[in-house]
PDB file of C-alpha atoms in Angstrom:
ATOM      1  CA  MET A   1     -69.061 -12.561 -13.834  1.00  0.00           C
ATOM      2  CA  GLU A   2     -65.213 -13.676 -13.318  1.00  0.00           C
ATOM      3  CA  GLY A   3     -64.990 -14.347 -16.845  1.00  0.00           C
ATOM      4  CA  GLU A   4     -65.826 -11.584 -17.752  1.00  0.00           C
ATOM      5  CA  LYS A   5     -63.807  -9.747 -14.827  1.00  0.00           C
ATOM      6  CA  VAL A   6     -60.205 -11.644 -16.821  1.00  0.00           C
ATOM      7  CA  VAL A   7     -62.122 -11.166 -20.457  1.00  0.00           C
ATOM      8  CA  ILE A   8     -62.012  -7.088 -20.397  1.00  0.00           C
ATOM      9  CA  GLU A   9     -59.134  -6.881 -18.277  1.00  0.00           C
ATOM     10  CA  LYS A  10     -57.285  -8.481 -21.951  1.00  0.00           C
ATOM     11  CA  ARG A  11     -59.179  -6.052 -23.939  1.00  0.00           C
ATOM     12  CA  GLU A  12     -57.952  -3.339 -21.776  1.00  0.00           C
ATOM     13  CA  GLU A  13     -54.458  -3.815 -20.906  1.00  0.00           C
ATOM     14  CA  ASP A  14     -54.465  -4.521 -25.569  1.00  0.00           C
ATOM     15  CA  ILE A  15     -55.653  -1.595 -25.916  1.00  0.00           C
ATOM     16  CA  ASP A  16     -53.255   0.955 -23.410  1.00  0.00           C
ATOM     17  CA  ILE A  17     -50.490  -1.558 -25.641  1.00  0.00           C
ATOM     18  CA  LYS A  18     -51.152  -0.497 -29.240  1.00  0.00           C
ATOM     19  CA  GLU A  19     -52.082   2.933 -27.419  1.00  0.00           C
ATOM     20  CA  LEU A  20     -48.284   2.980 -26.702  1.00  0.00           C
ATOM     21  CA  ILE A  21     -47.210   2.062 -30.001  1.00  0.00           C
ATOM     22  CA  GLU A  22     -49.004   4.523 -31.007  1.00  0.00           C
ATOM     23  CA  LYS A  23     -47.555   7.024 -29.222  1.00  0.00           C
ATOM     24  CA  LEU A  24     -44.138   5.859 -30.529  1.00  0.00           C
ATOM     25  CA  VAL A  25     -45.109   5.386 -34.078  1.00  0.00           C
ATOM     26  CA  LYS A  26     -46.576   9.529 -33.723  1.00  0.00           C
ATOM     27  CA  HIS A  27     -43.264  10.283 -32.146  1.00  0.00           C
ATOM     28  CA  LYS A  28     -40.119   8.608 -34.256  1.00  0.00           C
ATOM     29  CA  LYS A  29     -38.667  11.981 -35.477  1.00  0.00           C
ATOM     30  CA  ILE A  30     -38.147  13.121 -32.368  1.00  0.00           C
ATOM     31  CA  ILE A  31     -38.200   9.909 -30.939  1.00  0.00           C
ATOM     32  CA  PHE A  32     -34.855   8.758 -34.187  1.00  0.00           C
ATOM     33  CA  ILE A  33     -33.709  13.207 -33.952  1.00  0.00           C
ATOM     34  CA  SER A  34     -32.823  12.249 -29.614  1.00  0.00           C
ATOM     35  CA  VAL A  35     -30.979   8.914 -30.882  1.00  0.00           C
ATOM     36  CA  GLY A  36     -29.595  10.841 -34.262  1.00  0.00           C
ATOM     37  CA  VAL A  37     -27.798  13.827 -31.540  1.00  0.00           C
ATOM     38  CA  CYS A  38     -27.009  11.367 -29.019  1.00  0.00           C
ATOM     39  CA  LEU A  39     -24.291   9.220 -30.892  1.00  0.00           C
ATOM     40  CA  PHE A  40     -23.376  12.542 -32.906  1.00  0.00           C
ATOM     41  CA  LEU A  41     -21.654  12.997 -29.175  1.00  0.00           C
ATOM     42  CA  ALA A  42     -20.745  10.210 -28.484  1.00  0.00           C
ATOM     43  CA  LEU A  43     -18.534  10.182 -31.292  1.00  0.00           C
ATOM     44  CA  ILE A  44     -17.296  13.619 -31.043  1.00  0.00           C
ATOM     45  CA  TYR A  45     -15.749  12.834 -27.598  1.00  0.00           C
ATOM     46  CA  ILE A  46     -15.041   9.339 -28.843  1.00  0.00           C
ATOM     47  CA  LEU A  47     -12.845  11.657 -31.665  1.00  0.00           C
ATOM     48  CA  PHE A  48     -11.751  14.502 -29.785  1.00  0.00           C
ATOM     49  CA  SER A  49     -11.127  12.997 -26.108  1.00  0.00           C
ATOM     50  CA  ASN A  50      -8.007  11.660 -25.034  1.00  0.00           C
ATOM     51  CA  PRO A  51      -7.845   8.668 -24.092  1.00  0.00           C
ATOM     52  CA  VAL A  52      -6.712   7.305 -20.494  1.00  0.00           C
ATOM     53  CA  TYR A  53      -4.451   4.227 -20.415  1.00  0.00           C
ATOM     54  CA  LYS A  54      -3.914   2.317 -17.685  1.00  0.00           C
ATOM     55  CA  SER A  55      -0.596   0.712 -16.595  1.00  0.00           C
ATOM     56  CA  GLN A  56      -0.575  -2.235 -13.545  1.00  0.00           C
ATOM     57  CA  SER A  57       2.252  -5.003 -12.227  1.00  0.00           C
ATOM     58  CA  ILE A  58       1.162  -7.627  -9.569  1.00  0.00           C
ATOM     59  CA  ILE A  59       3.750  -8.407  -6.931  1.00  0.00           C
ATOM     60  CA  LEU A  60       3.649 -10.547  -3.888  1.00  0.00           C
ATOM     61  CA  MET A  61       4.258  -9.798  -0.650  1.00  0.00           C
ATOM     62  CA  GLU A  62       5.021 -11.860   2.156  1.00  0.00           C
ATOM     63  CA  PRO A  63       5.294 -11.304   5.355  1.00  0.00           C
ATOM     64  CA  GLU A  64       8.706 -11.555   7.409  1.00  0.00           C
ATOM     65  CA  ALA A  65       8.222 -14.647   9.322  1.00  0.00           C
ATOM     66  CA  THR A  66       6.834 -14.748  14.024  1.00  0.00           C
ATOM     67  CA  LYS A  67       7.203 -17.075  16.262  1.00  0.00           C
ATOM     68  CA  ASN A  68       4.966 -18.415  18.731  1.00  0.00           C
ATOM     69  CA  LEU A  69       6.671 -22.037  20.696  1.00  0.00           C
ATOM     70  CA  VAL A  70       4.134 -21.978  23.963  1.00  0.00           C
ATOM     71  CA  ALA A  71       1.217 -20.685  21.743  1.00  0.00           C
ATOM     72  CA  LYS A  72      -2.004 -23.738  20.184  1.00  0.00           C
ATOM     73  CA  GLU A  73      -1.446 -24.423  17.354  1.00  0.00           C
ATOM     74  CA  SER A  74      -5.135 -23.195  16.466  1.00  0.00           C
ATOM     75  CA  ASP A  75      -4.153 -20.045  18.344  1.00  0.00           C
ATOM     76  CA  SER A  76      -1.101 -19.529  15.926  1.00  0.00           C
ATOM     77  CA  GLN A  77      -3.524 -18.845  13.197  1.00  0.00           C
ATOM     78  CA  ILE A  78      -5.448 -16.862  14.558  1.00  0.00           C
ATOM     79  CA  SER A  79      -2.283 -14.931  15.017  1.00  0.00           C
ATOM     80  CA  ASN A  80      -0.535 -15.007  12.089  1.00  0.00           C
ATOM     81  CA  TYR A  81      -3.204 -13.618  10.106  1.00  0.00           C
ATOM     82  CA  ILE A  82      -3.884 -11.321  12.102  1.00  0.00           C
ATOM     83  CA  ILE A  83      -0.531 -10.332  12.091  1.00  0.00           C
ATOM     84  CA  ARG A  84       0.247 -10.479   7.686  1.00  0.00           C
ATOM     85  CA  LYS A  85      -3.402  -8.370   7.681  1.00  0.00           C
ATOM     86  CA  GLU A  86      -1.543  -6.071   9.716  1.00  0.00           C
ATOM     87  CA  TYR A  87       1.410  -6.100   7.935  1.00  0.00           C
ATOM     88  CA  MET A  88      -0.314  -5.739   4.223  1.00  0.00           C
ATOM     89  CA  GLU A  89      -2.242  -3.179   5.400  1.00  0.00           C
ATOM     90  CA  THR A  90       1.036  -1.515   6.118  1.00  0.00           C
ATOM     91  CA  GLN A  91       2.552  -2.118   2.081  1.00  0.00           C
ATOM     92  CA  LYS A  92      -0.227  -0.515   1.379  1.00  0.00           C
ATOM     93  CA  GLU A  93       0.204   2.701   2.974  1.00  0.00           C
ATOM     94  CA  ILE A  94       3.900   2.812   2.698  1.00  0.00           C
ATOM     95  CA  LEU A  95       2.886   2.623  -1.370  1.00  0.00           C
ATOM     96  CA  HIS A  96       0.162   5.170  -1.144  1.00  0.00           C
ATOM     97  CA  SER A  97       2.170   7.177   0.957  1.00  0.00           C
ATOM     98  CA  LYS A  98       2.985  11.344   0.147  1.00  0.00           C
ATOM     99  CA  TYR A  99       7.069  10.723   0.306  1.00  0.00           C
ATOM    100  CA  LEU A 100       6.612   7.831  -2.196  1.00  0.00           C
ATOM    101  CA  ALA A 101       4.595   9.677  -4.487  1.00  0.00           C
ATOM    102  CA  LYS A 102       7.139  12.522  -3.702  1.00  0.00           C
ATOM    103  CA  GLU A 103      10.542  10.330  -4.353  1.00  0.00           C
ATOM    104  CA  VAL A 104       8.463   9.264  -7.934  1.00  0.00           C
ATOM    105  CA  VAL A 105       7.639  13.202  -8.881  1.00  0.00           C
ATOM    106  CA  ARG A 106      11.519  12.893  -8.060  1.00  0.00           C
ATOM    107  CA  GLU A 107      12.870  10.501 -10.104  1.00  0.00           C
ATOM    108  CA  LEU A 108      10.701  10.995 -12.647  1.00  0.00           C
ATOM    109  CA  LYS A 109      10.759  14.902 -12.761  1.00  0.00           C
ATOM    110  CA  LEU A 110       7.601  15.274 -13.453  1.00  0.00           C
ATOM    111  CA  TYR A 111       7.840  19.108 -12.706  1.00  0.00           C
ATOM    112  CA  GLU A 112       9.225  19.701 -15.051  1.00  0.00           C
ATOM    113  CA  ASN A 113       6.262  17.642 -17.274  1.00  0.00           C
ATOM    114  CA  GLU A 114       3.496  18.895 -19.548  1.00  0.00           C
ATOM    115  CA  ILE A 115       0.340  17.216 -17.871  1.00  0.00           C
ATOM    116  CA  PHE A 116       1.428  18.462 -14.538  1.00  0.00           C
ATOM    117  CA  ASN A 117       2.875  21.461 -14.919  1.00  0.00           C
ATOM    118  CA  PRO A 118       1.430  22.634 -17.627  1.00  0.00           C
ATOM    119  CA  GLU A 119       2.330  26.321 -17.322  1.00  0.00           C
ATOM    120  CA  LYS A 120       5.599  25.747 -16.931  1.00  0.00           C
ATOM    121  CA  GLU A 121       6.533  26.638 -13.743  1.00  0.00           C
ATOM    122  CA  ASP A 122       9.556  27.034 -11.298  1.00  0.00           C
ATOM    123  CA  TYR A 123      10.362  24.130  -8.949  1.00  0.00           C
ATOM    124  CA  ASN A 124       9.874  24.336  -5.136  1.00  0.00           C
ATOM    125  CA  GLU A 125       8.701  22.129  -2.556  1.00  0.00           C
ATOM    126  CA  ALA A 126       4.709  23.719  -3.124  1.00  0.00           C
ATOM    127  CA  LEU A 127       4.589  22.395  -6.979  1.00  0.00           C
ATOM    128  CA  LEU A 128       6.454  18.790  -5.184  1.00  0.00           C
ATOM    129  CA  ASN A 129       3.256  18.635  -3.573  1.00  0.00           C
ATOM    130  CA  GLY A 130       0.250  19.214  -5.455  1.00  0.00           C
ATOM    131  CA  ILE A 131       1.719  17.202  -8.027  1.00  0.00           C
ATOM    132  CA  ALA A 132       2.997  14.319  -5.575  1.00  0.00           C
ATOM    133  CA  PHE A 133      -0.707  14.732  -4.060  1.00  0.00           C
ATOM    134  CA  ASN A 134      -2.261  14.514  -7.667  1.00  0.00           C
ATOM    135  CA  LEU A 135      -0.765  10.952  -7.871  1.00  0.00           C
ATOM    136  CA  ARG A 136      -1.804   9.625  -5.047  1.00  0.00           C
ATOM    137  CA  GLU A 137      -5.187  10.838  -5.635  1.00  0.00           C
ATOM    138  CA  ASN A 138      -6.079  10.979  -9.328  1.00  0.00           C
ATOM    139  CA  MET A 139      -3.062   8.116 -10.258  1.00  0.00           C
ATOM    140  CA  ILE A 140      -1.914   5.469  -9.058  1.00  0.00           C
ATOM    141  CA  SER A 141      -3.947   3.001  -7.682  1.00  0.00           C
ATOM    142  CA  VAL A 142      -3.083   0.176  -4.411  1.00  0.00           C
ATOM    143  CA  ASP A 143      -5.856  -3.103  -4.403  1.00  0.00           C
ATOM    144  CA  PHE A 144      -5.652  -6.643  -3.049  1.00  0.00           C
ATOM    145  CA  MET A 145      -6.634  -9.412  -4.323  1.00  0.00           C
ATOM    146  CA  ARG A 146      -8.621 -10.831  -2.810  1.00  0.00           C
ATOM    147  CA  ASP A 147      -7.380 -14.429   0.624  1.00  0.00           C
ATOM    148  CA  THR A 148      -3.640 -13.494  -1.211  1.00  0.00           C
ATOM    149  CA  ARG A 149      -0.353 -11.857  -1.188  1.00  0.00           C
ATOM    150  CA  LEU A 150      -0.290 -10.241  -4.612  1.00  0.00           C
ATOM    151  CA  VAL A 151      -0.598  -6.458  -4.097  1.00  0.00           C
ATOM    152  CA  LYS A 152      -1.800  -5.271  -7.587  1.00  0.00           C
ATOM    153  CA  ILE A 153      -0.254  -1.852  -8.568  1.00  0.00           C
ATOM    154  CA  GLY A 154      -1.488   0.632 -10.717  1.00  0.00           C
ATOM    155  CA  ALA A 155      -1.587   3.477 -12.307  1.00  0.00           C
ATOM    156  CA  ARG A 156      -3.775   6.285 -15.136  1.00  0.00           C
ATOM    157  CA  SER A 157      -2.217   8.551 -17.460  1.00  0.00           C
ATOM    158  CA  VAL A 158      -2.799  10.244 -21.217  1.00  0.00           C
ATOM    159  CA  ASP A 159       0.181   9.582 -22.781  1.00  0.00           C
ATOM    160  CA  PRO A 160       1.215   5.557 -22.112  1.00  0.00           C
ATOM    161  CA  ARG A 161       4.560   5.146 -20.826  1.00  0.00           C
ATOM    162  CA  LEU A 162       4.501   7.558 -18.507  1.00  0.00           C
ATOM    163  CA  CYS A 163       1.583   5.573 -16.441  1.00  0.00           C
ATOM    164  CA  ALA A 164       4.417   2.313 -17.177  1.00  0.00           C
ATOM    165  CA  LYS A 165       7.327   4.621 -15.758  1.00  0.00           C
ATOM    166  CA  ILE A 166       5.430   5.710 -12.561  1.00  0.00           C
ATOM    167  CA  VAL A 167       4.133   2.396 -11.616  1.00  0.00           C
ATOM    168  CA  THR A 168       7.702   0.082 -12.604  1.00  0.00           C
ATOM    169  CA  THR A 169       9.666   3.746 -10.432  1.00  0.00           C
ATOM    170  CA  LEU A 170       6.962   2.979  -7.655  1.00  0.00           C
ATOM    171  CA  ILE A 171       7.936  -0.567  -7.198  1.00  0.00           C
ATOM    172  CA  LYS A 172      11.713   0.285  -7.290  1.00  0.00           C
ATOM    173  CA  LYS A 173      11.698   2.868  -4.954  1.00  0.00           C
ATOM    174  CA  TYR A 174       9.173   1.011  -2.600  1.00  0.00           C
ATOM    175  CA  LYS A 175      11.888  -1.594  -2.392  1.00  0.00           C
ATOM    176  CA  GLU A 176      14.815   0.803  -1.922  1.00  0.00           C
ATOM    177  CA  PHE A 177      12.855   2.250   1.042  1.00  0.00           C
ATOM    178  CA  MET A 178      12.225  -1.834   2.853  1.00  0.00           C
ATOM    179  CA  ILE A 179      15.589  -2.180   1.861  1.00  0.00           C
ATOM    180  CA  GLU A 180      16.446   0.276   4.467  1.00  0.00           C
ATOM    181  CA  LYS A 181      14.947   0.291   6.715  1.00  0.00           C
ATOM    182  CA  LYS A 182      15.412  -3.951   7.321  1.00  0.00           C
ATOM    183  CA  PHE A 183      18.837  -1.412   7.318  1.00  0.00           C
ATOM    184  CA  GLU A 184      18.167   0.487   9.685  1.00  0.00           C
ATOM    185  CA  THR A 185      16.138  -1.938  12.636  1.00  0.00           C
ATOM    186  CA  THR A 186      19.332  -3.894  11.563  1.00  0.00           C
ATOM    187  CA  ARG A 187      21.971  -1.166  13.024  1.00  0.00           C
ATOM    188  CA  ASP A 188      19.833  -0.757  15.910  1.00  0.00           C
ATOM    189  CA  THR A 189      19.541  -3.554  17.155  1.00  0.00           C
ATOM    190  CA  ILE A 190      23.395  -4.289  16.649  1.00  0.00           C
ATOM    191  CA  THR A 191      23.795  -0.877  18.422  1.00  0.00           C
ATOM    192  CA  TYR A 192      21.310  -2.457  21.239  1.00  0.00           C
ATOM    193  CA  LEU A 193      23.509  -5.330  21.729  1.00  0.00           C
ATOM    194  CA  GLU A 194      26.810  -3.316  21.726  1.00  0.00           C
ATOM    195  CA  ASN A 195      25.424  -1.148  24.065  1.00  0.00           C
ATOM    196  CA  GLN A 196      23.752  -4.146  27.153  1.00  0.00           C
ATOM    197  CA  ILE A 197      27.470  -5.324  26.499  1.00  0.00           C
ATOM    198  CA  LYS A 198      28.918  -2.938  27.638  1.00  0.00           C
ATOM    199  CA  ILE A 199      27.352  -2.912  30.411  1.00  0.00           C
ATOM    200  CA  VAL A 200      27.030  -6.816  31.364  1.00  0.00           C
ATOM    201  CA  LYS A 201      31.081  -5.830  30.931  1.00  0.00           C
ATOM    202  CA  ASP A 202      30.962  -3.395  32.962  1.00  0.00           C
ATOM    203  CA  LYS A 203      28.211  -5.067  35.516  1.00  0.00           C
ATOM    204  CA  LEU A 204      30.948  -7.586  35.310  1.00  0.00           C
ATOM    205  CA  SER A 205      34.209  -5.475  36.000  1.00  0.00           C
ATOM    206  CA  LYS A 206      32.648  -4.306  39.273  1.00  0.00           C
ATOM    207  CA  LYS A 207      31.567  -7.227  40.421  1.00  0.00           C
ATOM    208  CA  GLU A 208      35.227  -8.137  40.022  1.00  0.00           C
ATOM    209  CA  ARG A 209      36.248  -5.300  42.051  1.00  0.00           C
ATOM    210  CA  GLN A 210      34.317  -5.544  44.811  1.00  0.00           C
ATOM    211  CA  LEU A 211      35.260  -9.532  44.923  1.00  0.00           C
ATOM    212  CA  GLN A 212      38.671  -8.613  45.625  1.00  0.00           C
ATOM    213  CA  LEU A 213      38.761  -6.621  48.114  1.00  0.00           C
ATOM    214  CA  PHE A 214      37.164  -8.805  49.563  1.00  0.00           C
ATOM    215  CA  GLY A 215      39.056 -11.081  49.497  1.00  0.00           C
ATOM    216  CA  ALA A 216      41.622  -8.818  49.845  1.00  0.00           C
ATOM    217  CA  GLN A 217      39.709  -8.040  54.217  1.00  0.00           C
ATOM    218  CA  LYS A 218      39.181 -11.767  54.509  1.00  0.00           C
ATOM    219  CA  ASP A 219      42.559 -12.461  53.534  1.00  0.00           C
ATOM    220  CA  LEU A 220      41.530 -15.042  50.828  1.00  0.00           C
ATOM    221  CA  PHE A 221      43.073 -15.926  47.494  1.00  0.00           C
ATOM    222  CA  TYR A 222      42.214 -17.513  44.223  1.00  0.00           C
ATOM    223  CA  VAL A 223      44.133 -20.523  42.370  1.00  0.00           C
ATOM    224  CA  GLU A 224      43.575 -19.786  38.472  1.00  0.00           C
ATOM    225  CA  ASN A 225      42.652 -23.276  37.646  1.00  0.00           C
ATOM    226  CA  GLU A 226      40.050 -25.299  35.425  1.00  0.00           C
ATOM    227  CA  ALA A 227      38.241 -25.048  38.740  1.00  0.00           C
ATOM    228  CA  SER A 228      38.516 -22.153  41.466  1.00  0.00           C
ATOM    229  CA  THR A 229      40.023 -22.375  44.557  1.00  0.00           C
ATOM    230  CA  VAL A 230      39.459 -19.980  47.976  1.00  0.00           C
ATOM    231  CA  LEU A 231      41.876 -20.916  49.693  1.00  0.00           C
ATOM    232  CA  LYS A 232      42.533 -19.165  53.376  1.00  0.00           C
ATOM    233  CA  ARG A 233      46.505 -17.783  54.486  1.00  0.00           C
TER     234      ARG A 233
END
């Protein structure tokens, strides 16, 4: 009985396949017409649509070295990993920031480009912000290359030269921004040290005056030599 059931099921499957083939043959005209229409529409789209070009560049980001003399080697490795990860995330946000996008727009004068300003509006802050937003959201891409310190910066546009200029200008403005930030940090450090030195000098002057006053009260005088000596008259 089991053998008969298997034979019957196989026959039913064969019948279903035959029916399917018959249906396909029966409606072959509709199938051919549908495929032809799809191919025709795809061809029309390819011929009349503007191609989108993409330009990419890769830069190496090197976080500043950190010193950790007290921590163990394993703890130091974990700490450096966290610091490097935070640094990379920060640099990604800077590259994709509104500030750099606006700098690119100003540098390349994209507000005069028909792609970004088809209605030829006069330059204003709202237009600048709108173009910068379009750059960040639709054209510029910033991606990490996994397990490396490499960052891939890309731009998409219907104009191949323009997308290459956008990438180049973005990297240029990023480097200028980082150099300016380092100069600001150096200036702040110098100012801080100068203030601390002034505070220390003021404290030393105050202590010297107090010491002189104390010596005058106790009838003491000082002999300056390799070693200071205090004598009482």
